[in-house]
């Protein structure tokens, strides 16, 4: 478990150990809003572990006030997209050596309302928390699409997921969304239900060769046209590498 708050992470890990009887649940510090932390986490992990069979890129922040990561990226684009992009880059060789392996990127239905604003990716000119969230979730879908192409014939698959509307702390920055989640309570999934599509993509035998797809409710889900645009996916990939000063190929 990669968590920025070790106390919170350790409490959750202890609960998992008690419920499952699995003592091998390990918590490590990872702040996706800080590239130094991502490099440190990846370095420690690649030294400690010989195999990574499944990577679930789950962390997310929604509709926060305009803030920047330690590296000066807009928070939602920085954490939701760039943080996971860099983490995956740093772990990809070990993941490939561990094949068959799977990567699962947690996106959202919100990708439908997103567009990648290449003229103002970091929302420096104008910021709208909701648009920035939708952009970052579209970025998850496009990242999945381009990565799947690059992982062809490696026996490493990557898919994206909309977990559903789930009772969680995601609405912490938006009272409107928090209220909507309360009103629509009969439609809201429990965390256990919300985890099912991610788990499905991580372990379902029938998905062994499925890559570059989007899932919800443990089945293939609709992808908005802007999430199927190969040119945008490639452009986003190149810009992300440039911003992070990495060379993927
Ligand atoms: N809940 C929904 O209805 C819903 C719908 C569609 C998609 N999603 C997606 O599902 C994923 C999980 O969200 P959730 O609903 O479980 O929300 P959540 O309860 O707020 O969980 C988000 C997690 O991300 C972590 N996180 C945030 N910033 C981080 C950073 N800089 N470094 C490391 N970890 C960080 C948070 O850590 P802390 O605990 O320390 O804050 C928290 O554990 C997100 O990608 C979200 O976009 C959720």
GROMACS .gro file of C-alpha atoms and ligand atoms in nm:
model
  297
    1UNK     CA    1   0.000   0.000   0.000
    2UNK     CA    2   0.145   0.328  -0.111
    3UNK     CA    3   0.011   0.612   0.106
    4UNK     CA    4   0.106   0.971   0.177
    5UNK     CA    5  -0.028   0.947   0.534
    6UNK     CA    6   0.150   0.657   0.702
    7UNK     CA    7  -0.069   0.662   1.015
    8UNK     CA    8  -0.388   0.636   0.808
    9UNK     CA    9  -0.226   0.372   0.584
   10UNK     CA   10  -0.106   0.164   0.878
   11UNK     CA   11  -0.454   0.170   1.039
   12UNK     CA   12  -0.607   0.042   0.713
   13UNK     CA   13  -0.332  -0.217   0.670
   14UNK     CA   14  -0.387  -0.348   1.024
   15UNK     CA   15  -0.758  -0.389   0.949
   16UNK     CA   16  -0.675  -0.583   0.630
   17UNK     CA   17  -0.429  -0.808   0.817
   18UNK     CA   18  -0.692  -0.883   1.083
   19UNK     CA   19  -0.978  -0.950   0.839
   20UNK     CA   20  -0.777  -1.156   0.588
   21UNK     CA   21  -0.517  -1.317   0.812
   22UNK     CA   22  -0.255  -1.202   0.560
   23UNK     CA   23   0.040  -1.061   0.752
   24UNK     CA   24   0.223  -0.951   0.439
   25UNK     CA   25   0.050  -0.619   0.395
   26UNK     CA   26   0.315  -0.352   0.380
   27UNK     CA   27   0.269   0.025   0.387
   28UNK     CA   28   0.518   0.259   0.225
   29UNK     CA   29   0.520   0.637   0.196
   30UNK     CA   30   0.428   0.789  -0.140
   31UNK     CA   31   0.322   1.146  -0.205
   32UNK     CA   32   0.212   1.172  -0.567
   33UNK     CA   33   0.222   1.551  -0.539
   34UNK     CA   34   0.600   1.538  -0.505
   35UNK     CA   35   0.824   1.381  -0.771
   36UNK     CA   36   1.107   1.338  -0.517
   37UNK     CA   37   0.877   1.119  -0.308
   38UNK     CA   38   0.776   0.919  -0.620
   39UNK     CA   39   1.142   0.858  -0.714
   40UNK     CA   40   1.225   0.758  -0.355
   41UNK     CA   41   0.926   0.524  -0.329
   42UNK     CA   42   1.005   0.357  -0.664
   43UNK     CA   43   1.373   0.316  -0.575
   44UNK     CA   44   1.293   0.151  -0.240
   45UNK     CA   45   1.024  -0.070  -0.394
   46UNK     CA   46   1.245  -0.194  -0.678
   47UNK     CA   47   1.514  -0.281  -0.422
   48UNK     CA   48   1.274  -0.454  -0.183
   49UNK     CA   49   1.055  -0.645  -0.430
   50UNK     CA   50   1.156  -0.892  -0.701
   51UNK     CA   51   0.812  -0.898  -0.863
   52UNK     CA   52   0.529  -0.652  -0.928
   53UNK     CA   53   0.234  -0.845  -1.069
   54UNK     CA   54  -0.033  -0.578  -1.026
   55UNK     CA   55  -0.011  -0.201  -1.000
   56UNK     CA   56  -0.335  -0.018  -0.920
   57UNK     CA   57  -0.307   0.356  -0.976
   58UNK     CA   58  -0.596   0.456  -0.751
   59UNK     CA   59  -0.512   0.779  -0.567
   60UNK     CA   60  -0.708   1.086  -0.662
   61UNK     CA   61  -0.806   1.436  -0.565
   62UNK     CA   62  -1.127   1.603  -0.684
   63UNK     CA   63  -1.225   1.969  -0.723
   64UNK     CA   64  -0.973   2.108  -0.476
   65UNK     CA   65  -0.903   2.482  -0.466
   66UNK     CA   66  -0.627   2.590  -0.708
   67UNK     CA   67  -0.306   2.456  -0.559
   68UNK     CA   68   0.022   2.329  -0.696
   69UNK     CA   69   0.226   2.018  -0.633
   70UNK     CA   70   0.583   2.052  -0.500
   71UNK     CA   71   0.697   2.059  -0.863
   72UNK     CA   72   0.458   2.338  -0.963
   73UNK     CA   73   0.197   2.127  -1.144
   74UNK     CA   74  -0.173   2.202  -1.094
   75UNK     CA   75  -0.277   1.961  -0.816
   76UNK     CA   76  -0.539   1.748  -0.996
   77UNK     CA   77  -0.341   1.715  -1.319
   78UNK     CA   78  -0.025   1.666  -1.112
   79UNK     CA   79  -0.155   1.395  -0.877
   80UNK     CA   80  -0.422   1.219  -1.081
   81UNK     CA   81  -0.227   1.206  -1.408
   82UNK     CA   82   0.141   1.304  -1.384
   83UNK     CA   83   0.204   1.136  -1.048
   84UNK     CA   84   0.076   0.801  -1.170
   85UNK     CA   85   0.244   0.848  -1.509
   86UNK     CA   86   0.584   0.895  -1.340
   87UNK     CA   87   0.527   0.611  -1.093
   88UNK     CA   88   0.437   0.371  -1.374
   89UNK     CA   89   0.742   0.484  -1.575
   90UNK     CA   90   0.973   0.415  -1.280
   91UNK     CA   91   0.826   0.069  -1.215
   92UNK     CA   92   0.768  -0.046  -1.574
   93UNK     CA   93   1.089  -0.245  -1.619
   94UNK     CA   94   1.024  -0.448  -1.304
   95UNK     CA   95   0.660  -0.493  -1.407
   96UNK     CA   96   0.773  -0.617  -1.751
   97UNK     CA   97   1.018  -0.861  -1.591
   98UNK     CA   98   0.728  -0.983  -1.373
   99UNK     CA   99   0.498  -1.058  -1.670
  100UNK     CA  100   0.226  -1.168  -1.689
  101UNK     CA  101   0.137  -0.849  -1.504
  102UNK     CA  102  -0.139  -0.591  -1.499
  103UNK     CA  103  -0.175  -0.219  -1.451
  104UNK     CA  104  -0.513  -0.072  -1.356
  105UNK     CA  105  -0.570   0.303  -1.381
  106UNK     CA  106  -0.866   0.438  -1.186
  107UNK     CA  107  -1.041   0.696  -1.402
  108UNK     CA  108  -1.404   0.807  -1.383
  109UNK     CA  109  -1.727   0.863  -1.569
  110UNK     CA  110  -1.614   1.226  -1.541
  111UNK     CA  111  -1.375   1.166  -1.832
  112UNK     CA  112  -1.684   1.212  -2.054
  113UNK     CA  113  -1.692   1.581  -1.962
  114UNK     CA  114  -1.318   1.632  -1.995
  115UNK     CA  115  -1.097   1.776  -2.263
  116UNK     CA  116  -0.723   1.812  -2.264
  117UNK     CA  117  -0.653   2.183  -2.273
  118UNK     CA  118  -0.304   2.182  -2.424
  119UNK     CA  119  -0.303   2.563  -2.425
  120UNK     CA  120  -0.338   2.576  -2.048
  121UNK     CA  121  -0.275   2.226  -1.910
  122UNK     CA  122  -0.190   2.360  -1.566
  123UNK     CA  123  -0.495   2.593  -1.551
  124UNK     CA  124  -0.263   2.893  -1.506
  125UNK     CA  125  -0.483   3.122  -1.716
  126UNK     CA  126  -0.812   3.019  -1.559
  127UNK     CA  127  -0.903   2.751  -1.309
  128UNK     CA  128  -1.222   2.557  -1.269
  129UNK     CA  129  -1.195   2.270  -1.020
  130UNK     CA  130  -1.451   2.057  -1.195
  131UNK     CA  131  -1.297   2.096  -1.545
  132UNK     CA  132  -0.952   2.023  -1.405
  133UNK     CA  133  -1.083   1.702  -1.246
  134UNK     CA  134  -1.254   1.592  -1.570
  135UNK     CA  135  -0.935   1.671  -1.766
  136UNK     CA  136  -0.727   1.459  -1.527
  137UNK     CA  137  -0.970   1.165  -1.550
  138UNK     CA  138  -0.969   1.187  -1.933
  139UNK     CA  139  -0.589   1.185  -1.907
  140UNK     CA  140  -0.615   0.851  -1.718
  141UNK     CA  141  -0.812   0.702  -2.011
  142UNK     CA  142  -0.572   0.840  -2.275
  143UNK     CA  143  -0.267   0.727  -2.077
  144UNK     CA  144  -0.416   0.377  -2.061
  145UNK     CA  145  -0.477   0.378  -2.436
  146UNK     CA  146  -0.124   0.487  -2.532
  147UNK     CA  147   0.046   0.265  -2.271
  148UNK     CA  148  -0.149  -0.040  -2.393
  149UNK     CA  149  -0.007   0.018  -2.743
  150UNK     CA  150   0.346   0.044  -2.611
  151UNK     CA  151   0.306  -0.270  -2.400
  152UNK     CA  152   0.185  -0.482  -2.691
  153UNK     CA  153   0.345  -0.830  -2.686
  154UNK     CA  154   0.494  -0.781  -2.338
  155UNK     CA  155   0.225  -0.976  -2.150
  156UNK     CA  156   0.168  -0.665  -1.941
  157UNK     CA  157  -0.185  -0.530  -1.978
  158UNK     CA  158  -0.331  -0.196  -1.876
  159UNK     CA  159  -0.697  -0.102  -1.842
  160UNK     CA  160  -0.889   0.187  -1.691
  161UNK     CA  161  -1.185   0.178  -1.454
  162UNK     CA  162  -1.481   0.388  -1.349
  163UNK     CA  163  -1.551   0.254  -0.998
  164UNK     CA  164  -1.904   0.394  -0.983
  165UNK     CA  165  -2.025   0.662  -0.744
  166UNK     CA  166  -1.871   0.548  -0.420
  167UNK     CA  167  -1.901   0.664  -0.061
  168UNK     CA  168  -1.550   0.786   0.012
  169UNK     CA  169  -1.361   1.101   0.105
  170UNK     CA  170  -1.340   1.215  -0.259
  171UNK     CA  171  -1.603   1.486  -0.210
  172UNK     CA  172  -1.403   1.649   0.071
  173UNK     CA  173  -1.331   1.966  -0.131
  174UNK     CA  174  -1.683   2.019  -0.269
  175UNK     CA  175  -1.989   2.064  -0.050
  176UNK     CA  176  -2.206   2.047  -0.364
  177UNK     CA  177  -2.074   1.702  -0.452
  178UNK     CA  178  -2.092   1.595  -0.087
  179UNK     CA  179  -2.458   1.702  -0.080
  180UNK     CA  180  -2.527   1.525  -0.413
  181UNK     CA  181  -2.374   1.206  -0.275
  182UNK     CA  182  -2.603   1.238   0.034
  183UNK     CA  183  -2.918   1.298  -0.172
  184UNK     CA  184  -2.834   1.017  -0.414
  185UNK     CA  185  -2.741   0.788  -0.129
  186UNK     CA  186  -2.949   0.499  -0.274
  187UNK     CA  187  -2.726   0.504  -0.587
  188UNK     CA  188  -2.396   0.528  -0.400
  189UNK     CA  189  -2.179   0.221  -0.368
  190UNK     CA  190  -2.008   0.114  -0.050
  191UNK     CA  191  -1.625   0.116  -0.068
  192UNK     CA  192  -1.635  -0.264  -0.096
  193UNK     CA  193  -1.872  -0.247  -0.395
  194UNK     CA  194  -1.668   0.038  -0.543
  195UNK     CA  195  -1.353  -0.172  -0.535
  196UNK     CA  196  -1.500  -0.459  -0.739
  197UNK     CA  197  -1.423  -0.333  -1.092
  198UNK     CA  198  -1.062  -0.254  -0.996
  199UNK     CA  199  -1.023  -0.601  -0.847
  200UNK     CA  200  -1.190  -0.754  -1.153
  201UNK     CA  201  -0.942  -0.583  -1.388
  202UNK     CA  202  -0.656  -0.686  -1.161
  203UNK     CA  203  -0.734  -1.058  -1.139
  204UNK     CA  204  -1.011  -1.183  -1.371
  205UNK     CA  205  -0.878  -1.474  -1.577
  206UNK     CA  206  -1.084  -1.380  -1.881
  207UNK     CA  207  -0.901  -1.045  -1.900
  208UNK     CA  208  -0.556  -1.201  -1.929
  209UNK     CA  209  -0.508  -1.066  -2.283
  210UNK     CA  210  -0.738  -0.765  -2.264
  211UNK     CA  211  -0.559  -0.430  -2.272
  212UNK     CA  212  -0.636  -0.065  -2.343
  213UNK     CA  213  -1.001  -0.100  -2.244
  214UNK     CA  214  -1.227   0.084  -2.000
  215UNK     CA  215  -1.441  -0.097  -1.741
  216UNK     CA  216  -1.724  -0.027  -1.500
  217UNK     CA  217  -1.945  -0.267  -1.303
  218UNK     CA  218  -1.699  -0.543  -1.399
  219UNK     CA  219  -1.776  -0.510  -1.769
  220UNK     CA  220  -1.657  -0.304  -2.068
  221UNK     CA  221  -1.782   0.054  -2.039
  222UNK     CA  222  -1.850   0.344  -2.272
  223UNK     CA  223  -1.552   0.561  -2.364
  224UNK     CA  224  -1.616   0.917  -2.479
  225UNK     CA  225  -1.486   1.003  -2.831
  226UNK     CA  226  -1.214   1.226  -2.682
  227UNK     CA  227  -1.094   0.922  -2.486
  228UNK     CA  228  -1.043   0.727  -2.810
  229UNK     CA  229  -0.837   0.992  -2.988
  230UNK     CA  230  -0.494   0.841  -3.061
  231UNK     CA  231  -0.346   1.174  -3.163
  232UNK     CA  232  -0.446   1.339  -2.833
  233UNK     CA  233  -0.318   1.036  -2.641
  234UNK     CA  234   0.022   1.062  -2.813
  235UNK     CA  235   0.037   1.440  -2.764
  236UNK     CA  236  -0.049   1.405  -2.395
  237UNK     CA  237   0.216   1.135  -2.359
  238UNK     CA  238   0.485   1.356  -2.514
  239UNK     CA  239   0.390   1.661  -2.305
  240UNK     CA  240   0.385   1.451  -1.988
  241UNK     CA  241   0.736   1.318  -2.059
  242UNK     CA  242   0.856   1.672  -2.123
  243UNK     CA  243   0.702   1.810  -1.804
  244UNK     CA  244   0.851   1.528  -1.598
  245UNK     CA  245   1.183   1.544  -1.784
  246UNK     CA  246   1.181   1.172  -1.861
  247UNK     CA  247   1.239   0.970  -2.177
  248UNK     CA  248   1.009   0.671  -2.183
  249UNK     CA  249   1.138   0.505  -2.501
  250LIG     N1  250  -1.577   0.803  -0.504
  250LIG     C1  251  -1.631   0.810  -0.627
  250LIG     O1  252  -1.754   0.821  -0.642
  250LIG     C2  253  -1.544   0.801  -0.748
  250LIG     C3  254  -1.604   0.809  -0.875
  250LIG     C4  255  -1.525   0.801  -0.988
  250LIG     C5  256  -1.388   0.785  -0.976
  250LIG     N2  257  -1.330   0.781  -0.852
  250LIG     C6  258  -1.183   0.767  -0.844
  250LIG     O2  259  -1.151   0.665  -0.750
  250LIG     C7  260  -1.020   0.688  -0.699
  250LIG     C8  261  -1.023   0.670  -0.547
  250LIG     O3  262  -1.097   0.777  -0.491
  250LIG     P1  263  -1.190   0.760  -0.362
  250LIG     O4  264  -1.330   0.773  -0.406
  250LIG     O5  265  -1.150   0.640  -0.284
  250LIG     O6  266  -1.155   0.896  -0.284
  250LIG     P2  267  -1.078   0.919  -0.146
  250LIG     O7  268  -1.147   0.847  -0.037
  250LIG     O8  269  -1.061   1.066  -0.133
  250LIG     O9  270  -0.940   0.848  -0.173
  250LIG     C9  271  -0.841   0.907  -0.250
  250LIG    C10  272  -0.709   0.855  -0.202
  250LIG    O10  273  -0.605   0.920  -0.276
  250LIG    C11  274  -0.507   0.958  -0.182
  250LIG     N3  275  -0.429   1.072  -0.230
  250LIG    C12  276  -0.473   1.196  -0.262
  250LIG     N4  277  -0.369   1.274  -0.293
  250LIG    C13  278  -0.258   1.198  -0.281
  250LIG    C14  279  -0.119   1.222  -0.299
  250LIG     N5  280  -0.073   1.344  -0.329
  250LIG     N6  281  -0.032   1.121  -0.279
  250LIG    C15  282  -0.078   0.999  -0.243
  250LIG     N7  283  -0.206   0.970  -0.224
  250LIG    C16  284  -0.295   1.069  -0.242
  250LIG    C17  285  -0.584   0.995  -0.057
  250LIG    O11  286  -0.496   0.996   0.053
  250LIG     P3  287  -0.541   1.055   0.199
  250LIG    O12  288  -0.623   0.945   0.258
  250LIG    O13  289  -0.411   1.076   0.268
  250LIG    O14  290  -0.618   1.179   0.174
  250LIG    C18  291  -0.687   0.885  -0.053
  250LIG    O15  292  -0.634   0.770   0.008
  250LIG    C19  293  -0.980   0.828  -0.745
  250LIG    O16  294  -0.890   0.816  -0.853
  250LIG    C20  295  -1.111   0.890  -0.793
  250LIG    O17  296  -1.090   0.986  -0.894
  250LIG    C21  297  -1.405   0.788  -0.739
   0.00000   0.00000   0.00000
